[in-house]
Every structure is written in C-alpha cells, then in structure tokens.
PDB file of C-alpha atoms in Angstrom:
ATOM      1  CA  MET A   1     106.572 100.257  78.599  1.00 81.00           C
ATOM      2  CA  TYR A   2     103.033  98.869  78.435  1.00 94.00           C
ATOM      3  CA  VAL A   3     102.351  99.298  82.168  1.00 97.00           C
ATOM      4  CA  GLU A   4     104.100 101.986  84.194  1.00 97.00           C
ATOM      5  CA  MET A   5     103.870 103.224  87.764  1.00 98.00           C
ATOM      6  CA  LYS A   6     105.797 106.432  88.476  1.00 98.00           C
ATOM      7  CA  ASN A   7     106.504 107.625  92.032  1.00 98.00           C
ATOM      8  CA  ILE A   8     103.305 106.148  93.450  1.00 98.00           C
ATOM      9  CA  ASN A   9     102.409 106.941  97.058  1.00 98.00           C
ATOM     10  CA  LYS A  10      99.434 105.525  98.946  1.00 97.00           C
ATOM     11  CA  THR A  11      98.607 105.856 102.643  1.00 96.00           C
ATOM     12  CA  PHE A  12      95.870 104.161 104.670  1.00 94.00           C
ATOM     13  CA  ASN A  13      95.270 105.669 108.121  1.00 91.00           C
ATOM     14  CA  ASN A  14      98.907 106.785 108.532  1.00 89.00           C
ATOM     15  CA  PHE A  15     100.218 103.469 107.156  1.00 92.00           C
ATOM     16  CA  GLN A  16     102.239 104.003 103.979  1.00 95.00           C
ATOM     17  CA  ALA A  17     101.304 101.072 101.747  1.00 96.00           C
ATOM     18  CA  SER A  18     103.189 102.452  98.719  1.00 97.00           C
ATOM     19  CA  ASN A  19     106.273 104.646  99.043  1.00 97.00           C
ATOM     20  CA  MET A  20     107.567 106.143  95.775  1.00 97.00           C
ATOM     21  CA  VAL A  21     106.827 102.950  93.841  1.00 98.00           C
ATOM     22  CA  SER A  22     108.099 102.996  90.255  1.00 98.00           C
ATOM     23  CA  PHE A  23     108.407 100.198  87.693  1.00 97.00           C
ATOM     24  CA  GLY A  24     107.600  99.336  84.090  1.00 97.00           C
ATOM     25  CA  ILE A  25     106.368  96.158  82.417  1.00 97.00           C
ATOM     26  CA  GLU A  26     106.736  95.381  78.723  1.00 96.00           C
ATOM     27  CA  GLU A  27     103.779  94.208  76.640  1.00 94.00           C
ATOM     28  CA  GLY A  28     103.197  90.445  76.795  1.00 93.00           C
ATOM     29  CA  THR A  29     105.211  90.024  80.013  1.00 95.00           C
ATOM     30  CA  LEU A  30     104.080  87.843  82.920  1.00 95.00           C
ATOM     31  CA  ALA A  31     105.278  89.741  86.009  1.00 97.00           C
ATOM     32  CA  ALA A  32     105.145  88.723  89.665  1.00 97.00           C
ATOM     33  CA  LEU A  33     104.701  91.113  92.580  1.00 97.00           C
ATOM     34  CA  LEU A  34     106.570  89.192  95.273  1.00 97.00           C
ATOM     35  CA  GLY A  35     106.961  90.075  98.918  1.00 95.00           C
ATOM     36  CA  PRO A  36     105.966  89.222 102.487  1.00 94.00           C
ATOM     37  CA  SER A  37     102.542  89.956 103.912  1.00 91.00           C
ATOM     38  CA  GLY A  38     102.006  93.702 104.309  1.00 91.00           C
ATOM     39  CA  SER A  39     104.724  94.656 101.831  1.00 95.00           C
ATOM     40  CA  GLY A  40     102.332  96.604  99.587  1.00 94.00           C
ATOM     41  CA  LYS A  41     101.975  94.230  96.633  1.00 96.00           C
ATOM     42  CA  THR A  42      98.174  93.887  96.732  1.00 94.00           C
ATOM     43  CA  THR A  43      97.816  97.671  97.063  1.00 96.00           C
ATOM     44  CA  ILE A  44      99.830  98.057  93.846  1.00 97.00           C
ATOM     45  CA  LEU A  45      97.579  95.556  92.081  1.00 96.00           C
ATOM     46  CA  ARG A  46      94.408  97.280  93.281  1.00 96.00           C
ATOM     47  CA  MET A  47      95.665 100.702  92.143  1.00 97.00           C
ATOM     48  CA  LEU A  48      96.434  99.304  88.697  1.00 97.00           C
ATOM     49  CA  ALA A  49      92.921  97.877  88.573  1.00 96.00           C
ATOM     50  CA  GLY A  50      91.294 101.126  89.655  1.00 96.00           C
ATOM     51  CA  LEU A  51      89.952  99.607  92.885  1.00 94.00           C
ATOM     52  CA  ASP A  52      92.113 102.044  94.879  1.00 95.00           C
ATOM     53  CA  TYR A  53      93.617 105.369  93.810  1.00 96.00           C
ATOM     54  CA  PRO A  54      97.132 106.688  94.533  1.00 97.00           C
ATOM     55  CA  ASP A  55      97.615 109.769  96.690  1.00 97.00           C
ATOM     56  CA  SER A  56     100.295 110.928  94.244  1.00 98.00           C
ATOM     57  CA  GLY A  57     102.227 109.639  91.254  1.00 98.00           C
ATOM     58  CA  GLU A  58     101.156 108.436  87.817  1.00 98.00           C
ATOM     59  CA  ILE A  59      99.861 105.152  86.407  1.00 98.00           C
ATOM     60  CA  TYR A  60     100.036 104.502  82.668  1.00 97.00           C
ATOM     61  CA  ILE A  61      98.515 101.653  80.671  1.00 96.00           C
ATOM     62  CA  ASN A  62      99.571 101.445  77.040  1.00 95.00           C
ATOM     63  CA  GLY A  63     100.710 105.079  77.180  1.00 94.00           C
ATOM     64  CA  THR A  64      97.469 106.423  78.672  1.00 96.00           C
ATOM     65  CA  LEU A  65      97.370 108.079  82.097  1.00 97.00           C
ATOM     66  CA  VAL A  66      94.666 106.169  84.000  1.00 97.00           C
ATOM     67  CA  ASN A  67      94.805 107.730  87.486  1.00 95.00           C
ATOM     68  CA  LYS A  68      91.274 109.105  87.232  1.00 90.00           C
ATOM     69  CA  LEU A  69      89.775 106.374  85.076  1.00 95.00           C
ATOM     70  CA  PRO A  70      87.268 104.084  86.854  1.00 93.00           C
ATOM     71  CA  ALA A  71      87.999 100.357  86.925  1.00 93.00           C
ATOM     72  CA  SER A  72      85.338  99.661  84.283  1.00 90.00           C
ATOM     73  CA  LYS A  73      87.178 101.780  81.706  1.00 92.00           C
ATOM     74  CA  ARG A  74      90.737 100.487  82.199  1.00 94.00           C
ATOM     75  CA  GLY A  75      90.438  97.280  80.180  1.00 93.00           C
ATOM     76  CA  ILE A  76      91.453  95.128  83.155  1.00 95.00           C
ATOM     77  CA  GLY A  77      90.696  91.463  83.735  1.00 95.00           C
ATOM     78  CA  PHE A  78      90.920  90.582  87.460  1.00 94.00           C
ATOM     79  CA  VAL A  79      91.203  87.108  88.985  1.00 91.00           C
ATOM     80  CA  PHE A  80      90.459  87.231  92.715  1.00 87.00           C
ATOM     81  CA  GLN A  81      92.085  85.006  95.310  1.00 82.00           C
ATOM     82  CA  ASN A  82      88.764  83.388  96.275  1.00 83.00           C
ATOM     83  CA  TYR A  83      87.617  83.117  92.619  1.00 84.00           C
ATOM     84  CA  ALA A  84      84.533  85.317  93.330  1.00 89.00           C
ATOM     85  CA  LEU A  85      82.349  83.086  91.136  1.00 94.00           C
ATOM     86  CA  PHE A  86      78.575  83.508  91.244  1.00 94.00           C
ATOM     87  CA  ARG A  87      77.307  80.422  93.066  1.00 94.00           C
ATOM     88  CA  TYR A  88      73.912  80.343  91.393  1.00 95.00           C
ATOM     89  CA  MET A  89      75.243  80.828  87.859  1.00 97.00           C
ATOM     90  CA  THR A  90      76.462  78.040  85.608  1.00 97.00           C
ATOM     91  CA  VAL A  91      80.023  77.915  84.300  1.00 97.00           C
ATOM     92  CA  TYR A  92      78.733  79.347  81.004  1.00 98.00           C
ATOM     93  CA  ASP A  93      76.991  82.269  82.707  1.00 97.00           C
ATOM     94  CA  ASN A  94      79.960  82.994  84.975  1.00 97.00           C
ATOM     95  CA  ILE A  95      82.332  83.183  82.012  1.00 97.00           C
ATOM     96  CA  ALA A  96      79.874  85.253  79.983  1.00 96.00           C
ATOM     97  CA  PHE A  97      79.012  87.738  82.747  1.00 95.00           C
ATOM     98  CA  GLY A  98      81.552  90.507  82.127  1.00 93.00           C
ATOM     99  CA  LEU A  99      81.342  90.266  78.350  1.00 95.00           C
ATOM    100  CA  GLU A 100      77.538  90.337  78.410  1.00 94.00           C
ATOM    101  CA  THR A 101      77.617  93.499  80.533  1.00 92.00           C
ATOM    102  CA  GLN A 102      79.998  95.037  78.010  1.00 92.00           C
ATOM    103  CA  LEU A 103      77.769  94.078  75.070  1.00 93.00           C
ATOM    104  CA  LYS A 104      74.677  95.540  76.757  1.00 92.00           C
ATOM    105  CA  LYS A 105      76.502  98.853  77.182  1.00 90.00           C
ATOM    106  CA  GLN A 106      77.250  98.710  73.458  1.00 91.00           C
ATOM    107  CA  LYS A 107      73.495  98.293  72.895  1.00 91.00           C
ATOM    108  CA  LYS A 108      73.858  95.020  71.011  1.00 90.00           C
ATOM    109  CA  SER A 109      70.581  93.226  70.316  1.00 91.00           C
ATOM    110  CA  ARG A 110      69.745  90.057  72.260  1.00 91.00           C
ATOM    111  CA  LYS A 111      70.411  87.967  69.156  1.00 93.00           C
ATOM    112  CA  GLU A 112      73.801  89.633  68.567  1.00 94.00           C
ATOM    113  CA  ARG A 113      74.740  89.179  72.217  1.00 94.00           C
ATOM    114  CA  LYS A 114      73.896  85.480  72.143  1.00 94.00           C
ATOM    115  CA  GLU A 115      75.929  84.859  69.007  1.00 95.00           C
ATOM    116  CA  ILE A 116      78.973  86.701  70.381  1.00 96.00           C
ATOM    117  CA  LEU A 117      78.669  85.102  73.835  1.00 96.00           C
ATOM    118  CA  ASP A 118      78.271  81.573  72.490  1.00 96.00           C
ATOM    119  CA  ALA A 119      81.337  81.943  70.279  1.00 97.00           C
ATOM    120  CA  ARG A 120      83.531  83.542  72.958  1.00 96.00           C
ATOM    121  CA  VAL A 121      82.507  81.191  75.778  1.00 97.00           C
ATOM    122  CA  ASP A 122      83.049  78.169  73.519  1.00 96.00           C
ATOM    123  CA  GLU A 123      86.516  79.485  72.630  1.00 95.00           C
ATOM    124  CA  LEU A 124      87.422  79.965  76.301  1.00 96.00           C
ATOM    125  CA  LEU A 125      86.009  76.606  77.393  1.00 96.00           C
ATOM    126  CA  LYS A 126      88.372  74.965  74.916  1.00 93.00           C
ATOM    127  CA  LEU A 127      91.303  77.175  75.894  1.00 91.00           C
ATOM    128  CA  THR A 128      90.892  76.319  79.578  1.00 92.00           C
ATOM    129  CA  SER A 129      89.981  72.640  79.065  1.00 91.00           C
ATOM    130  CA  LEU A 130      86.514  73.087  80.563  1.00 94.00           C
ATOM    131  CA  GLU A 131      84.511  71.657  77.654  1.00 95.00           C
ATOM    132  CA  GLY A 132      81.439  69.766  78.849  1.00 95.00           C
ATOM    133  CA  LEU A 133      81.298  71.630  82.166  1.00 96.00           C
ATOM    134  CA  GLU A 134      79.412  74.703  80.951  1.00 96.00           C
ATOM    135  CA  LYS A 135      76.132  73.658  82.645  1.00 97.00           C
ATOM    136  CA  ARG A 136      77.686  72.907  86.015  1.00 97.00           C
ATOM    137  CA  TYR A 137      77.605  75.236  89.015  1.00 97.00           C
ATOM    138  CA  PRO A 138      80.653  76.305  91.061  1.00 96.00           C
ATOM    139  CA  GLY A 139      79.688  73.938  93.877  1.00 95.00           C
ATOM    140  CA  GLN A 140      80.095  71.048  91.451  1.00 97.00           C
ATOM    141  CA  LEU A 141      83.660  71.970  90.482  1.00 95.00           C
ATOM    142  CA  SER A 142      87.089  71.226  91.935  1.00 91.00           C
ATOM    143  CA  GLY A 143      89.339  74.043  93.117  1.00 87.00           C
ATOM    144  CA  GLY A 144      91.407  73.827  89.958  1.00 88.00           C
ATOM    145  CA  GLN A 145      88.311  73.977  87.757  1.00 92.00           C
ATOM    146  CA  LYS A 146      86.997  77.006  89.645  1.00 92.00           C
ATOM    147  CA  GLN A 147      90.309  78.774  89.083  1.00 89.00           C
ATOM    148  CA  ARG A 148      90.070  78.059  85.349  1.00 92.00           C
ATOM    149  CA  VAL A 149      86.528  79.439  85.234  1.00 95.00           C
ATOM    150  CA  ALA A 150      87.742  82.606  87.000  1.00 93.00           C
ATOM    151  CA  PHE A 151      90.569  82.880  84.477  1.00 92.00           C
ATOM    152  CA  ALA A 152      88.185  82.411  81.530  1.00 95.00           C
ATOM    153  CA  ARG A 153      85.730  84.978  82.934  1.00 95.00           C
ATOM    154  CA  ALA A 154      88.509  87.557  83.294  1.00 94.00           C
ATOM    155  CA  LEU A 155      89.602  86.980  79.686  1.00 95.00           C
ATOM    156  CA  ALA A 156      86.117  87.001  78.140  1.00 95.00           C
ATOM    157  CA  PRO A 157      85.847  90.797  77.548  1.00 95.00           C
ATOM    158  CA  ASN A 158      89.299  90.849  75.854  1.00 93.00           C
ATOM    159  CA  PRO A 159      91.080  92.986  78.488  1.00 95.00           C
ATOM    160  CA  GLN A 160      94.348  94.836  77.905  1.00 93.00           C
ATOM    161  CA  ILE A 161      95.881  93.474  81.103  1.00 96.00           C
ATOM    162  CA  LEU A 162      95.233  90.473  83.338  1.00 96.00           C
ATOM    163  CA  LEU A 163      95.708  90.953  87.102  1.00 96.00           C
ATOM    164  CA  LEU A 164      95.739  87.989  89.488  1.00 94.00           C
ATOM    165  CA  ASP A 165      95.695  88.286  93.287  1.00 92.00           C
ATOM    166  CA  GLU A 166      97.347  85.223  94.898  1.00 89.00           C
ATOM    167  CA  PRO A 167      95.746  83.031  92.181  1.00 84.00           C
ATOM    168  CA  PHE A 168      96.818  79.696  93.686  1.00 79.00           C
ATOM    169  CA  ALA A 169      96.441  80.416  97.407  1.00 77.00           C
ATOM    170  CA  ALA A 170      93.144  78.530  97.841  1.00 68.00           C
ATOM    171  CA  ILE A 171      94.316  75.374  96.045  1.00 74.00           C
ATOM    172  CA  ASP A 172      96.124  72.354  97.527  1.00 73.00           C
ATOM    173  CA  ALA A 173      99.849  71.913  96.839  1.00 72.00           C
ATOM    174  CA  LYS A 174      99.648  69.247  94.118  1.00 73.00           C
ATOM    175  CA  VAL A 175      97.007  71.063  92.056  1.00 75.00           C
ATOM    176  CA  ARG A 176      98.782  74.370  92.653  1.00 77.00           C
ATOM    177  CA  LYS A 177     101.949  73.098  90.957  1.00 78.00           C
ATOM    178  CA  GLU A 178      99.948  71.813  87.965  1.00 79.00           C
ATOM    179  CA  LEU A 179      98.116  75.138  87.649  1.00 81.00           C
ATOM    180  CA  ARG A 180     101.373  77.112  87.663  1.00 84.00           C
ATOM    181  CA  THR A 181     102.484  75.351  84.496  1.00 84.00           C
ATOM    182  CA  TRP A 182      99.010  75.676  82.998  1.00 85.00           C
ATOM    183  CA  LEU A 183      98.810  79.415  83.740  1.00 85.00           C
ATOM    184  CA  LYS A 184     102.194  80.147  82.174  1.00 87.00           C
ATOM    185  CA  GLU A 185     101.233  78.216  79.034  1.00 88.00           C
ATOM    186  CA  MET A 186      97.810  79.899  78.760  1.00 86.00           C
ATOM    187  CA  ILE A 187      99.158  83.420  79.188  1.00 87.00           C
ATOM    188  CA  SER A 188     101.898  82.715  76.664  1.00 88.00           C
ATOM    189  CA  ARG A 189      99.300  81.424  74.211  1.00 88.00           C
ATOM    190  CA  VAL A 190      96.933  84.371  74.718  1.00 89.00           C
ATOM    191  CA  GLY A 191      99.810  86.887  74.749  1.00 91.00           C
ATOM    192  CA  ILE A 192      98.234  89.152  77.357  1.00 94.00           C
ATOM    193  CA  THR A 193     100.311  91.347  79.685  1.00 96.00           C
ATOM    194  CA  SER A 194      99.787  89.858  83.142  1.00 96.00           C
ATOM    195  CA  ILE A 195     100.708  90.702  86.730  1.00 97.00           C
ATOM    196  CA  PHE A 196     100.166  88.394  89.680  1.00 95.00           C
ATOM    197  CA  VAL A 197     100.639  88.829  93.410  1.00 95.00           C
ATOM    198  CA  THR A 198     102.336  86.098  95.416  1.00 93.00           C
ATOM    199  CA  HIS A 199     104.339  85.591  98.600  1.00 91.00           C
ATOM    200  CA  ASP A 200     105.602  82.222  97.288  1.00 90.00           C
ATOM    201  CA  GLN A 201     109.162  82.533  95.972  1.00 92.00           C
ATOM    202  CA  ASP A 202     109.075  79.210  94.110  1.00 90.00           C
ATOM    203  CA  GLU A 203     105.866  80.255  92.386  1.00 90.00           C
ATOM    204  CA  ALA A 204     107.338  83.576  91.263  1.00 93.00           C
ATOM    205  CA  MET A 205     110.579  81.960  90.087  1.00 93.00           C
ATOM    206  CA  GLU A 206     108.809  79.228  88.158  1.00 91.00           C
ATOM    207  CA  VAL A 207     106.040  81.207  86.469  1.00 91.00           C
ATOM    208  CA  SER A 208     107.156  84.801  85.855  1.00 94.00           C
ATOM    209  CA  ASP A 209     109.280  86.541  83.246  1.00 95.00           C
ATOM    210  CA  GLN A 210     109.905  89.470  85.596  1.00 97.00           C
ATOM    211  CA  ILE A 211     109.796  89.796  89.387  1.00 98.00           C
ATOM    212  CA  ILE A 212     109.118  92.985  91.356  1.00 98.00           C
ATOM    213  CA  ILE A 213     110.074  92.490  95.012  1.00 97.00           C
ATOM    214  CA  THR A 214     108.295  94.721  97.532  1.00 97.00           C
ATOM    215  CA  ASN A 215     109.011  95.428 101.199  1.00 97.00           C
ATOM    216  CA  HIS A 216     107.366  97.975 103.524  1.00 95.00           C
ATOM    217  CA  GLY A 217     105.735  99.739 100.583  1.00 96.00           C
ATOM    218  CA  ARG A 218     108.930 100.083  98.549  1.00 97.00           C
ATOM    219  CA  VAL A 219     110.276  98.271  95.511  1.00 97.00           C
ATOM    220  CA  GLU A 220     113.484  96.505  96.586  1.00 97.00           C
ATOM    221  CA  GLN A 221     114.459  95.003  93.225  1.00 97.00           C
ATOM    222  CA  ILE A 222     113.157  94.387  89.710  1.00 98.00           C
ATOM    223  CA  GLY A 223     114.627  91.685  87.487  1.00 97.00           C
ATOM    224  CA  THR A 224     114.307  88.296  85.865  1.00 97.00           C
ATOM    225  CA  PRO A 225     114.060  85.253  88.153  1.00 96.00           C
ATOM    226  CA  GLU A 226     117.711  84.472  87.392  1.00 96.00           C
ATOM    227  CA  GLU A 227     118.826  88.029  88.227  1.00 96.00           C
ATOM    228  CA  ILE A 228     116.878  88.055  91.478  1.00 96.00           C
ATOM    229  CA  LYS A 229     118.315  84.694  92.476  1.00 94.00           C
ATOM    230  CA  THR A 230     121.960  85.283  91.557  1.00 95.00           C
ATOM    231  CA  LYS A 231     122.331  89.048  91.997  1.00 95.00           C
ATOM    232  CA  PRO A 232     120.193  90.241  94.937  1.00 95.00           C
ATOM    233  CA  ALA A 233     120.326  94.046  95.034  1.00 95.00           C
ATOM    234  CA  THR A 234     119.695  94.535  98.765  1.00 96.00           C
ATOM    235  CA  ASP A 235     120.182  92.668 102.034  1.00 95.00           C
ATOM    236  CA  PHE A 236     116.418  92.221 102.268  1.00 96.00           C
ATOM    237  CA  VAL A 237     116.250  90.497  98.866  1.00 96.00           C
ATOM    238  CA  LYS A 238     119.224  88.311  99.742  1.00 94.00           C
ATOM    239  CA  ASP A 239     117.592  87.177 102.993  1.00 94.00           C
ATOM    240  CA  PHE A 240     114.103  86.864 101.508  1.00 94.00           C
ATOM    241  CA  ILE A 241     115.153  84.728  98.549  1.00 90.00           C
ATOM    242  CA  SER A 242     117.622  82.488 100.391  1.00 77.00           C
TER     243      SER A 242
END
C-alpha cells in the first residue's frame, strides 16, 4: 500500500475523532473520505498531512513511517476548502509559491529558480487550462478558476500525495459538476495518489476509485463505488447511501 493508517486514535477534549482507524490506498488511486459532518474524515486528512498528530497508531507513506515527520517533509500537496490563495499575489506567484520555497531551501540561485519556476508554472497553466491568466489576481477569477489555481499550486512542488478538503464545497452546483469531471481527468493524467474529503455521496461515487466511509470516528466500510452502493457492510452505510 502507498498510504496506510494502522489503528489510529485521536482525541480532542474527550471527543474521539478517530477510533482505531485503519485503511490502505494503492499508488495512483483517487480515494474519497465520505461521511456526515463530525464523522472524523477531516481529522484523518489533517493527520495524513501532518497538520495534526495521532495519539496512537501508525501512518505510512510509500513505506515510510511519518508519525513524527513535520508537514513540510511529507511530500504532501494540500488543496483547502476555501482555496487559501494569496489575494495580493498573481496567479503565477500563487502557483509558484510552494515550489519557490522548496528551491530556496535547496539553495538554488535566483537565475536557476526563475528558469525552473517559469517552466513548471507554464506546464501547470496548460494542464489546468489557465493559460493567459497568470497575471490576474484571485479577485479577478471565477470560483472554478480559483480552484484550478489551488490545484496547480498544490502540484507545483511535485508532491507524493495530493490531499483535498471538500474541494468543491465553495462552488455553485453547475460548476461543481464540471469540476468533478475535470479533477478526475487531471489526477488520472498526472497519476498522483489523491485523497479527498466530501459529505456528498454523488461526488464520491462519480469521482473516486475507492471510498472510505466514516462515522463517529470509525471506518464503516472501504470499497469501490459499486461495492459501497450494492453491498453495504453495515446498517449505517445502507442508510447513509440510500
């Protein structure tokens, strides 16, 4: 397995957000963490990212135990629900931000950084159909365009894994449906292992290769969309999916 969580427990002020959570995700898979509000799915995502740490259990990425690794050293690309774009930076600078930070740590010269950034940003602008918008600011973009910029920025440093927290929640219904198809195609083209949080069953069924259903901090079922739909493993899954 490329991503593994083994017997993960996490408590916040006597509330058990994760209760013996275990699952594995194969390399190149697009997996959905699906469940109602408060079911523990965002906590799982944040622990994978290194934004929170488990009280017990083990997290592996590509065979490496990452429990004590800081977020900056996990090779994670993160797309936040509200995009988290820098308002006073252009599209180019937003996309380049994480990669430029990485290149500075590698002590690349200014000239080397510019050459690498120009090439990578140009590649991602084309991949996300944002060509010609590199000089615009977030306030000049539509919701769908902002989401694509956030996606491109997360991919710029060549992460091992892409994590997305409710990636379509802030977008209207029509654009949301278009972006679902776009996201699935982009991730398939890039080939990156990806995990996204959603409470939308249709979204999970349409986009993901694998679904992990959570409830009260536990994993209720893991399976393909077809397996979840036709062979619910628990009463909760049966009621939740119906």
